[in-house]
PDB file of C-alpha atoms and ligand atoms in Angstrom:
ATOM      1  CA  MET A 987    -130.290 196.055 -73.701  1.00  0.00           C
ATOM      2  CA  GLN A 988    -130.555 198.975 -76.084  1.00  0.00           C
ATOM      3  CA  ILE A 989    -133.391 198.896 -78.594  1.00  0.00           C
ATOM      4  CA  LYS A 990    -131.896 199.817 -81.965  1.00  0.00           C
ATOM      5  CA  SER A 991    -134.847 198.681 -84.037  1.00  0.00           C
ATOM      6  CA  ALA A 992    -138.360 197.409 -83.409  1.00  0.00           C
ATOM      7  CA  GLU A 993    -140.392 196.446 -86.443  1.00  0.00           C
ATOM      8  CA  TYR A 994    -143.833 194.969 -86.891  1.00  0.00           C
ATOM      9  CA  LEU A 995    -143.619 191.768 -88.923  1.00  0.00           C
ATOM     10  CA  MET A 996    -146.991 190.016 -89.147  1.00  0.00           C
ATOM     11  CA  SER A 997    -150.217 188.953 -87.419  1.00  0.00           C
ATOM     12  CA  ASN A 998    -151.638 185.418 -87.432  1.00  0.00           C
ATOM     13  CA  ASP A 999    -154.564 183.578 -85.918  1.00  0.00           C
ATOM     14  CA  ASP A1000    -152.732 180.248 -85.662  1.00  0.00           C
ATOM     15  CA  PHE A1001    -149.244 179.253 -84.449  1.00  0.00           C
ATOM     16  CA  ARG A1002    -148.771 177.230 -87.650  1.00  0.00           C
ATOM     17  CA  LYS A1003    -148.813 180.422 -89.708  1.00  0.00           C
ATOM     18  CA  CYS A1004    -146.274 182.251 -87.525  1.00  0.00           C
ATOM     19  CA  PRO A1005    -142.860 183.204 -88.965  1.00  0.00           C
ATOM     20  CA  LYS A1006    -140.105 180.610 -89.272  1.00  0.00           C
ATOM     21  CA  PRO A1007    -138.928 179.885 -85.700  1.00  0.00           C
ATOM     22  CA  ASP A1008    -135.411 181.102 -86.443  1.00  0.00           C
ATOM     23  CA  LYS A1009    -135.019 183.618 -83.597  1.00  0.00           C
ATOM     24  CA  PRO A1010    -135.516 183.421 -79.831  1.00  0.00           C
ATOM     25  CA  GLU A1011    -139.046 184.514 -78.987  1.00  0.00           C
ATOM     26  CA  PHE A1012    -140.571 186.265 -75.968  1.00  0.00           C
ATOM     27  CA  ALA A1013    -144.318 186.675 -75.679  1.00  0.00           C
ATOM     28  CA  PHE A1014    -146.620 188.809 -73.531  1.00  0.00           C
ATOM     29  CA  ILE A1015    -149.836 187.363 -72.212  1.00  0.00           C
ATOM     30  CA  GLY A1016    -152.446 188.205 -69.600  1.00  0.00           C
ATOM     31  CA  ARG A1017    -156.045 189.264 -69.132  1.00  0.00           C
ATOM     32  CA  SER A1018    -157.466 191.580 -71.696  1.00  0.00           C
ATOM     33  CA  ASN A1019    -156.798 195.229 -70.783  1.00  0.00           C
ATOM     34  CA  VAL A1020    -153.954 194.370 -68.375  1.00  0.00           C
ATOM     35  CA  GLY A1021    -151.553 196.422 -70.500  1.00  0.00           C
ATOM     36  CA  LYS A1022    -149.667 193.952 -72.738  1.00  0.00           C
ATOM     37  CA  SER A1023    -149.599 196.155 -75.813  1.00  0.00           C
ATOM     38  CA  SER A1024    -148.810 199.265 -73.759  1.00  0.00           C
ATOM     39  CA  LEU A1025    -145.888 197.476 -72.109  1.00  0.00           C
ATOM     40  CA  ILE A1026    -144.506 196.424 -75.482  1.00  0.00           C
ATOM     41  CA  ASN A1027    -144.668 200.045 -76.640  1.00  0.00           C
ATOM     42  CA  MET A1028    -143.014 201.218 -73.441  1.00  0.00           C
ATOM     43  CA  LEU A1029    -140.192 198.664 -73.768  1.00  0.00           C
ATOM     44  CA  THR A1030    -139.500 199.682 -77.348  1.00  0.00           C
ATOM     45  CA  SER A1031    -140.098 203.415 -76.731  1.00  0.00           C
ATOM     46  CA  ASN A1032    -142.537 203.402 -79.635  1.00  0.00           C
ATOM     47  CA  SER A1033    -146.066 204.376 -78.686  1.00  0.00           C
ATOM     48  CA  LYS A1034    -147.409 203.275 -82.066  1.00  0.00           C
ATOM     49  CA  LEU A1035    -145.828 199.832 -82.372  1.00  0.00           C
ATOM     50  CA  ALA A1036    -148.557 197.693 -80.784  1.00  0.00           C
ATOM     51  CA  LYS A1037    -152.198 198.781 -80.898  1.00  0.00           C
ATOM     52  CA  THR A1038    -153.621 199.659 -77.478  1.00  0.00           C
ATOM     53  CA  SER A1039    -157.132 200.502 -76.363  1.00  0.00           C
ATOM     54  CA  GLY A1040    -159.158 201.483 -73.320  1.00  0.00           C
ATOM     55  CA  SER A1041    -161.666 198.755 -74.125  1.00  0.00           C
ATOM     56  CA  PRO A1042    -160.705 195.086 -73.748  1.00  0.00           C
ATOM     57  CA  GLY A1043    -160.260 192.714 -76.674  1.00  0.00           C
ATOM     58  CA  LYS A1044    -158.137 195.049 -78.791  1.00  0.00           C
ATOM     59  CA  THR A1045    -155.380 192.587 -79.674  1.00  0.00           C
ATOM     60  CA  GLN A1046    -157.005 189.723 -81.581  1.00  0.00           C
ATOM     61  CA  LYS A1047    -154.082 187.932 -83.193  1.00  0.00           C
ATOM     62  CA  ILE A1048    -150.576 186.641 -82.561  1.00  0.00           C
ATOM     63  CA  ASN A1049    -148.517 189.710 -83.460  1.00  0.00           C
ATOM     64  CA  HIS A1050    -144.822 189.343 -84.248  1.00  0.00           C
ATOM     65  CA  PHE A1051    -142.292 192.146 -83.918  1.00  0.00           C
ATOM     66  CA  VAL A1052    -138.578 191.843 -84.711  1.00  0.00           C
ATOM     67  CA  ILE A1053    -136.314 193.532 -82.184  1.00  0.00           C
ATOM     68  CA  ASN A1054    -132.759 194.523 -83.105  1.00  0.00           C
ATOM     69  CA  GLY A1055    -133.067 192.106 -86.021  1.00  0.00           C
ATOM     70  CA  SER A1056    -132.284 189.288 -83.616  1.00  0.00           C
ATOM     71  CA  TRP A1057    -135.295 188.256 -81.506  1.00  0.00           C
ATOM     72  CA  TYR A1058    -139.054 188.135 -81.743  1.00  0.00           C
ATOM     73  CA  LEU A1059    -141.364 189.922 -79.390  1.00  0.00           C
ATOM     74  CA  VAL A1060    -144.977 188.728 -79.505  1.00  0.00           C
ATOM     75  CA  ASP A1061    -148.163 190.518 -78.493  1.00  0.00           C
ATOM     76  CA  LEU A1062    -151.024 188.102 -77.795  1.00  0.00           C
ATOM     77  CA  PRO A1063    -154.769 188.542 -77.317  1.00  0.00           C
ATOM     78  CA  GLY A1064    -155.944 188.691 -73.724  1.00  0.00           C
ATOM     79  CA  TYR A1065    -157.666 185.812 -72.011  1.00  0.00           C
ATOM     80  CA  GLY A1066    -160.820 185.609 -69.976  1.00  0.00           C
ATOM     81  CA  TYR A1067    -162.160 189.133 -69.844  1.00  0.00           C
ATOM     82  CA  ALA A1068    -165.875 189.039 -68.983  1.00  0.00           C
ATOM     83  CA  LYS A1069    -166.713 191.935 -71.289  1.00  0.00           C
ATOM     84  CA  VAL A1070    -165.400 190.012 -74.296  1.00  0.00           C
ATOM     85  CA  SER A1071    -168.056 187.683 -75.753  1.00  0.00           C
ATOM     86  CA  LYS A1072    -167.952 184.016 -74.784  1.00  0.00           C
ATOM     87  CA  GLU A1073    -167.340 182.967 -78.389  1.00  0.00           C
ATOM     88  CA  GLN A1074    -164.459 185.381 -78.774  1.00  0.00           C
ATOM     89  CA  ARG A1075    -162.938 184.269 -75.472  1.00  0.00           C
ATOM     90  CA  GLU A1076    -163.007 180.690 -76.726  1.00  0.00           C
ATOM     91  CA  VAL A1077    -161.315 181.669 -80.009  1.00  0.00           C
ATOM     92  CA  PHE A1078    -158.585 183.509 -78.072  1.00  0.00           C
ATOM     93  CA  ARG A1079    -158.152 180.622 -75.631  1.00  0.00           C
ATOM     94  CA  LYS A1080    -157.534 178.124 -78.441  1.00  0.00           C
ATOM     95  CA  MET A1081    -155.180 180.517 -80.228  1.00  0.00           C
ATOM     96  CA  ILE A1082    -153.177 181.157 -77.055  1.00  0.00           C
ATOM     97  CA  GLU A1083    -153.016 177.509 -75.956  1.00  0.00           C
ATOM     98  CA  GLY A1084    -151.951 176.330 -79.393  1.00  0.00           C
ATOM     99  CA  TYR A1085    -149.298 179.001 -79.563  1.00  0.00           C
ATOM    100  CA  VAL A1086    -147.920 178.486 -76.057  1.00  0.00           C
ATOM    101  CA  LEU A1087    -147.739 174.699 -76.292  1.00  0.00           C
ATOM    102  CA  ASN A1088    -146.412 174.435 -79.843  1.00  0.00           C
ATOM    103  CA  ARG A1089    -144.245 177.444 -80.665  1.00  0.00           C
ATOM    104  CA  GLN A1090    -140.779 175.867 -80.844  1.00  0.00           C
ATOM    105  CA  ASN A1091    -138.678 179.003 -80.414  1.00  0.00           C
ATOM    106  CA  LEU A1092    -140.706 180.443 -77.522  1.00  0.00           C
ATOM    107  CA  VAL A1093    -138.073 181.007 -74.842  1.00  0.00           C
ATOM    108  CA  ASN A1094    -140.080 182.745 -72.156  1.00  0.00           C
ATOM    109  CA  LEU A1095    -143.601 183.950 -71.596  1.00  0.00           C
ATOM    110  CA  PHE A1096    -144.322 187.104 -69.604  1.00  0.00           C
ATOM    111  CA  VAL A1097    -147.597 186.793 -67.740  1.00  0.00           C
ATOM    112  CA  LEU A1098    -148.938 190.244 -66.938  1.00  0.00           C
ATOM    113  CA  VAL A1099    -151.156 190.867 -63.949  1.00  0.00           C
ATOM    114  CA  ASP A1100    -152.660 194.153 -62.782  1.00  0.00           C
ATOM    115  CA  CYS A1101    -150.763 195.090 -59.616  1.00  0.00           C
ATOM    116  CA  ARG A1102    -153.875 196.630 -58.029  1.00  0.00           C
ATOM    117  CA  LEU A1103    -155.956 193.473 -57.947  1.00  0.00           C
ATOM    118  CA  GLU A1104    -156.078 190.565 -55.560  1.00  0.00           C
ATOM    119  CA  PRO A1105    -154.942 187.347 -57.255  1.00  0.00           C
ATOM    120  CA  GLN A1106    -157.594 186.637 -59.888  1.00  0.00           C
ATOM    121  CA  GLU A1107    -158.759 183.070 -60.371  1.00  0.00           C
ATOM    122  CA  ILE A1108    -158.315 183.272 -64.128  1.00  0.00           C
ATOM    123  CA  ASP A1109    -154.671 184.372 -63.786  1.00  0.00           C
ATOM    124  CA  VAL A1110    -153.837 181.794 -61.147  1.00  0.00           C
ATOM    125  CA  GLU A1111    -155.461 179.077 -63.253  1.00  0.00           C
ATOM    126  CA  PHE A1112    -153.419 180.149 -66.259  1.00  0.00           C
ATOM    127  CA  ILE A1113    -150.224 180.236 -64.179  1.00  0.00           C
ATOM    128  CA  ASN A1114    -150.937 176.758 -62.830  1.00  0.00           C
ATOM    129  CA  TRP A1115    -151.608 175.536 -66.362  1.00  0.00           C
ATOM    130  CA  LEU A1116    -148.201 176.870 -67.444  1.00  0.00           C
ATOM    131  CA  GLY A1117    -146.600 175.062 -64.525  1.00  0.00           C
ATOM    132  CA  THR A1118    -148.310 171.795 -65.383  1.00  0.00           C
ATOM    133  CA  ASN A1119    -147.148 172.134 -68.981  1.00  0.00           C
ATOM    134  CA  ARG A1120    -143.634 173.204 -67.959  1.00  0.00           C
ATOM    135  CA  VAL A1121    -143.746 176.441 -69.913  1.00  0.00           C
ATOM    136  CA  PRO A1122    -141.080 178.894 -68.670  1.00  0.00           C
ATOM    137  CA  PHE A1123    -142.653 182.163 -67.563  1.00  0.00           C
ATOM    138  CA  THR A1124    -142.159 185.329 -65.558  1.00  0.00           C
ATOM    139  CA  ILE A1125    -144.857 187.416 -63.902  1.00  0.00           C
ATOM    140  CA  ILE A1126    -144.939 191.170 -64.562  1.00  0.00           C
ATOM    141  CA  PHE A1127    -147.115 193.367 -62.371  1.00  0.00           C
ATOM    142  CA  THR A1128    -148.438 196.181 -64.575  1.00  0.00           C
ATOM    143  CA  LYS A1129    -149.846 199.684 -63.962  1.00  0.00           C
ATOM    144  CA  ALA A1130    -147.534 200.305 -60.999  1.00  0.00           C
ATOM    145  CA  ASP A1131    -148.097 204.061 -61.408  1.00  0.00           C
ATOM    146  CA  LYS A1132    -151.623 203.519 -60.081  1.00  0.00           C
ATOM    147  CA  ILE A1133    -150.430 202.626 -56.565  1.00  0.00           C
ATOM    148  CA  GLY A1134    -147.569 203.783 -54.347  1.00  0.00           C
ATOM    149  CA  PRO A1135    -144.229 201.942 -54.076  1.00  0.00           C
ATOM    150  CA  ASN A1136    -145.007 200.465 -50.652  1.00  0.00           C
ATOM    151  CA  ALA A1137    -148.415 199.258 -51.754  1.00  0.00           C
ATOM    152  CA  LEU A1138    -146.741 197.688 -54.786  1.00  0.00           C
ATOM    153  CA  ILE A1139    -144.315 195.731 -52.600  1.00  0.00           C
ATOM    154  CA  ALA A1140    -147.204 194.595 -50.406  1.00  0.00           C
ATOM    155  CA  LYS A1141    -149.202 193.432 -53.448  1.00  0.00           C
ATOM    156  CA  VAL A1142    -146.264 191.446 -54.824  1.00  0.00           C
ATOM    157  CA  GLU A1143    -145.674 189.824 -51.439  1.00  0.00           C
ATOM    158  CA  ALA A1144    -149.371 188.923 -51.162  1.00  0.00           C
ATOM    159  CA  TYR A1145    -149.243 187.393 -54.644  1.00  0.00           C
ATOM    160  CA  LYS A1146    -146.224 185.301 -53.688  1.00  0.00           C
ATOM    161  CA  ALA A1147    -147.988 184.059 -50.562  1.00  0.00           C
ATOM    162  CA  HIS A1148    -151.009 183.110 -52.658  1.00  0.00           C
ATOM    163  CA  LEU A1149    -148.942 181.153 -55.207  1.00  0.00           C
ATOM    164  CA  LEU A1150    -146.999 179.399 -52.454  1.00  0.00           C
ATOM    165  CA  GLN A1151    -150.234 177.697 -51.444  1.00  0.00           C
ATOM    166  CA  ALA A1152    -149.899 175.583 -54.583  1.00  0.00           C
ATOM    167  CA  TRP A1153    -146.253 175.971 -55.613  1.00  0.00           C
ATOM    168  CA  GLU A1154    -142.979 175.041 -53.920  1.00  0.00           C
ATOM    169  CA  THR A1155    -140.929 177.511 -55.902  1.00  0.00           C
ATOM    170  CA  LEU A1156    -141.966 180.890 -57.201  1.00  0.00           C
ATOM    171  CA  PRO A1157    -141.524 182.243 -60.720  1.00  0.00           C
ATOM    172  CA  ASP A1158    -139.498 185.431 -61.208  1.00  0.00           C
ATOM    173  CA  MET A1159    -141.541 188.596 -60.724  1.00  0.00           C
ATOM    174  CA  LEU A1160    -140.999 192.054 -62.190  1.00  0.00           C
ATOM    175  CA  THR A1161    -142.934 195.311 -61.951  1.00  0.00           C
ATOM    176  CA  SER A1162    -143.785 197.808 -64.673  1.00  0.00           C
ATOM    177  CA  SER A1163    -145.602 200.953 -65.660  1.00  0.00           C
ATOM    178  CA  ALA A1164    -146.224 202.050 -69.210  1.00  0.00           C
ATOM    179  CA  VAL A1165    -146.784 205.559 -67.831  1.00  0.00           C
ATOM    180  CA  SER A1166    -143.703 206.061 -65.634  1.00  0.00           C
ATOM    181  CA  LYS A1167    -141.562 203.595 -67.635  1.00  0.00           C
ATOM    182  CA  LEU A1168    -140.805 201.684 -64.454  1.00  0.00           C
ATOM    183  CA  GLY A1169    -139.269 198.337 -65.389  1.00  0.00           C
ATOM    184  CA  GLN A1170    -138.103 199.266 -68.886  1.00  0.00           C
ATOM    185  CA  GLU A1171    -134.404 198.662 -68.310  1.00  0.00           C
ATOM    186  CA  GLU A1172    -134.963 195.776 -65.934  1.00  0.00           C
ATOM    187  CA  ILE A1173    -137.235 193.836 -68.298  1.00  0.00           C
ATOM    188  CA  LEU A1174    -135.003 194.426 -71.325  1.00  0.00           C
ATOM    189  CA  ASP A1175    -131.926 193.337 -69.369  1.00  0.00           C
ATOM    190  CA  TYR A1176    -133.845 190.309 -68.126  1.00  0.00           C
ATOM    191  CA  ILE A1177    -134.542 189.327 -71.755  1.00  0.00           C
ATOM    192  CA  GLN A1178    -130.930 190.000 -72.756  1.00  0.00           C
ATOM    193  CA  ASN A1179    -129.723 187.734 -69.945  1.00  0.00           C
ATOM    194  CA  ILE A1180    -131.886 184.867 -71.154  1.00  0.00           C
ATOM    195  CA  ILE A1181    -130.665 185.380 -74.731  1.00  0.00           C
ATOM    196  CA  ASN A1182    -127.038 185.324 -73.518  1.00  0.00           C
ATOM    197  CA  GLN A1183    -127.654 182.013 -71.796  1.00  0.00           C
ATOM    198  CA  LEU A1184    -128.905 180.492 -75.060  1.00  0.00           C
ATOM    199  CA  ARG A1185    -125.562 180.986 -76.786  1.00  0.00           C
TER     200      ARG A1185
HETATM  201  P1  GTP B1308    -156.027 193.630 -75.053  1.00  0.00           P
HETATM  202  O1  GTP B1308    -155.225 193.819 -76.300  1.00  0.00           O
HETATM  203  O2  GTP B1308    -157.432 194.099 -75.184  1.00  0.00           O
HETATM  204  O3  GTP B1308    -155.940 192.238 -74.529  1.00  0.00           O
HETATM  205  O4  GTP B1308    -155.418 194.606 -73.887  1.00  0.00           O
HETATM  206  P2  GTP B1308    -153.897 194.891 -73.488  1.00  0.00           P
HETATM  207  O5  GTP B1308    -153.512 193.973 -72.384  1.00  0.00           O
HETATM  208  O6  GTP B1308    -153.009 194.894 -74.679  1.00  0.00           O
HETATM  209  O7  GTP B1308    -154.001 196.353 -72.865  1.00  0.00           O
HETATM  210  P3  GTP B1308    -153.571 197.758 -73.499  1.00  0.00           P
HETATM  211  O8  GTP B1308    -152.092 197.863 -73.570  1.00  0.00           O
HETATM  212  O9  GTP B1308    -154.334 197.992 -74.743  1.00  0.00           O
HETATM  213  O10 GTP B1308    -154.030 198.765 -72.329  1.00  0.00           O
HETATM  214  C1  GTP B1308    -155.341 198.754 -71.818  1.00  0.00           C
HETATM  215  C2  GTP B1308    -155.618 200.061 -71.101  1.00  0.00           C
HETATM  216  O11 GTP B1308    -154.796 200.201 -69.939  1.00  0.00           O
HETATM  217  C3  GTP B1308    -155.311 201.297 -71.941  1.00  0.00           C
HETATM  218  O12 GTP B1308    -156.288 202.279 -71.646  1.00  0.00           O
HETATM  219  C4  GTP B1308    -153.950 201.746 -71.442  1.00  0.00           C
HETATM  220  O13 GTP B1308    -153.717 203.114 -71.595  1.00  0.00           O
HETATM  221  C5  GTP B1308    -154.010 201.368 -69.970  1.00  0.00           C
HETATM  222  N1  GTP B1308    -152.664 201.057 -69.444  1.00  0.00           N
HETATM  223  C6  GTP B1308    -151.824 200.101 -69.898  1.00  0.00           C
HETATM  224  N2  GTP B1308    -150.689 200.063 -69.176  1.00  0.00           N
HETATM  225  C7  GTP B1308    -150.808 201.040 -68.235  1.00  0.00           C
HETATM  226  C8  GTP B1308    -149.949 201.495 -67.163  1.00  0.00           C
HETATM  227  O14 GTP B1308    -148.841 201.027 -66.925  1.00  0.00           O
HETATM  228  N3  GTP B1308    -150.426 202.507 -66.389  1.00  0.00           N
HETATM  229  C9  GTP B1308    -151.662 203.071 -66.599  1.00  0.00           C
HETATM  230  N4  GTP B1308    -152.027 204.034 -65.761  1.00  0.00           N
HETATM  231  N5  GTP B1308    -152.472 202.658 -67.584  1.00  0.00           N
HETATM  232  C10 GTP B1308    -152.060 201.662 -68.395  1.00  0.00           C
HETATM  233 MG1   MG B1309    -153.332 194.359 -76.590  1.00  0.00          MG
END
């Protein structure tokens, strides 16, 4: 998929206020600081589209972007980061859960996990929650530039083994780096494929 246009539309703190669900929607979720906003900027080749930050808790709302005038890309707040206050975590949790369970045009959720870490309880819990609620999702391992290619493969394999303890089938898994642009074409083509299947 070629990105011809990527425009910021609006930010909301509740799924009920989100734009009319008239386009297929793809959202990015994951722990605070995992690189959701950076990945969105990398995918759209626009470093200023989504706001990024070195400190967690930067994205605080449900942010809608219109891509190629035909689909919505959504940047969400992060969940469960210890350095974010308990109250704020709770606000984000409610916002995310309401959005994920009720957004009619949400086609697929991308769950981002930091490729360097062992499976984190908070991520696995969230993934299991998606499974229980039958929400379609794909895992993206971020920050791949921080480890070598062989280590990356090993981390992905270890993650699969961990999920297979609870799951019979595995979700799709992709890898990315906002620095090296690894995954840009693959993720955009992955989205295009899903959109094609909707027709
Ligand atoms: P919240 O909005 O706070 O939930 O965080 P986020 O998930 O949107 O993370 P964000 O994109 O703001 O990035 C967090 C930090 O990680 C920033 O300092 C980024 O520069 C850095 N970062 C993000 N992606 C990558 C990556 O692929 N490689 C490297 N090396 N750093 C990255
Ligand atoms: Mg963000």
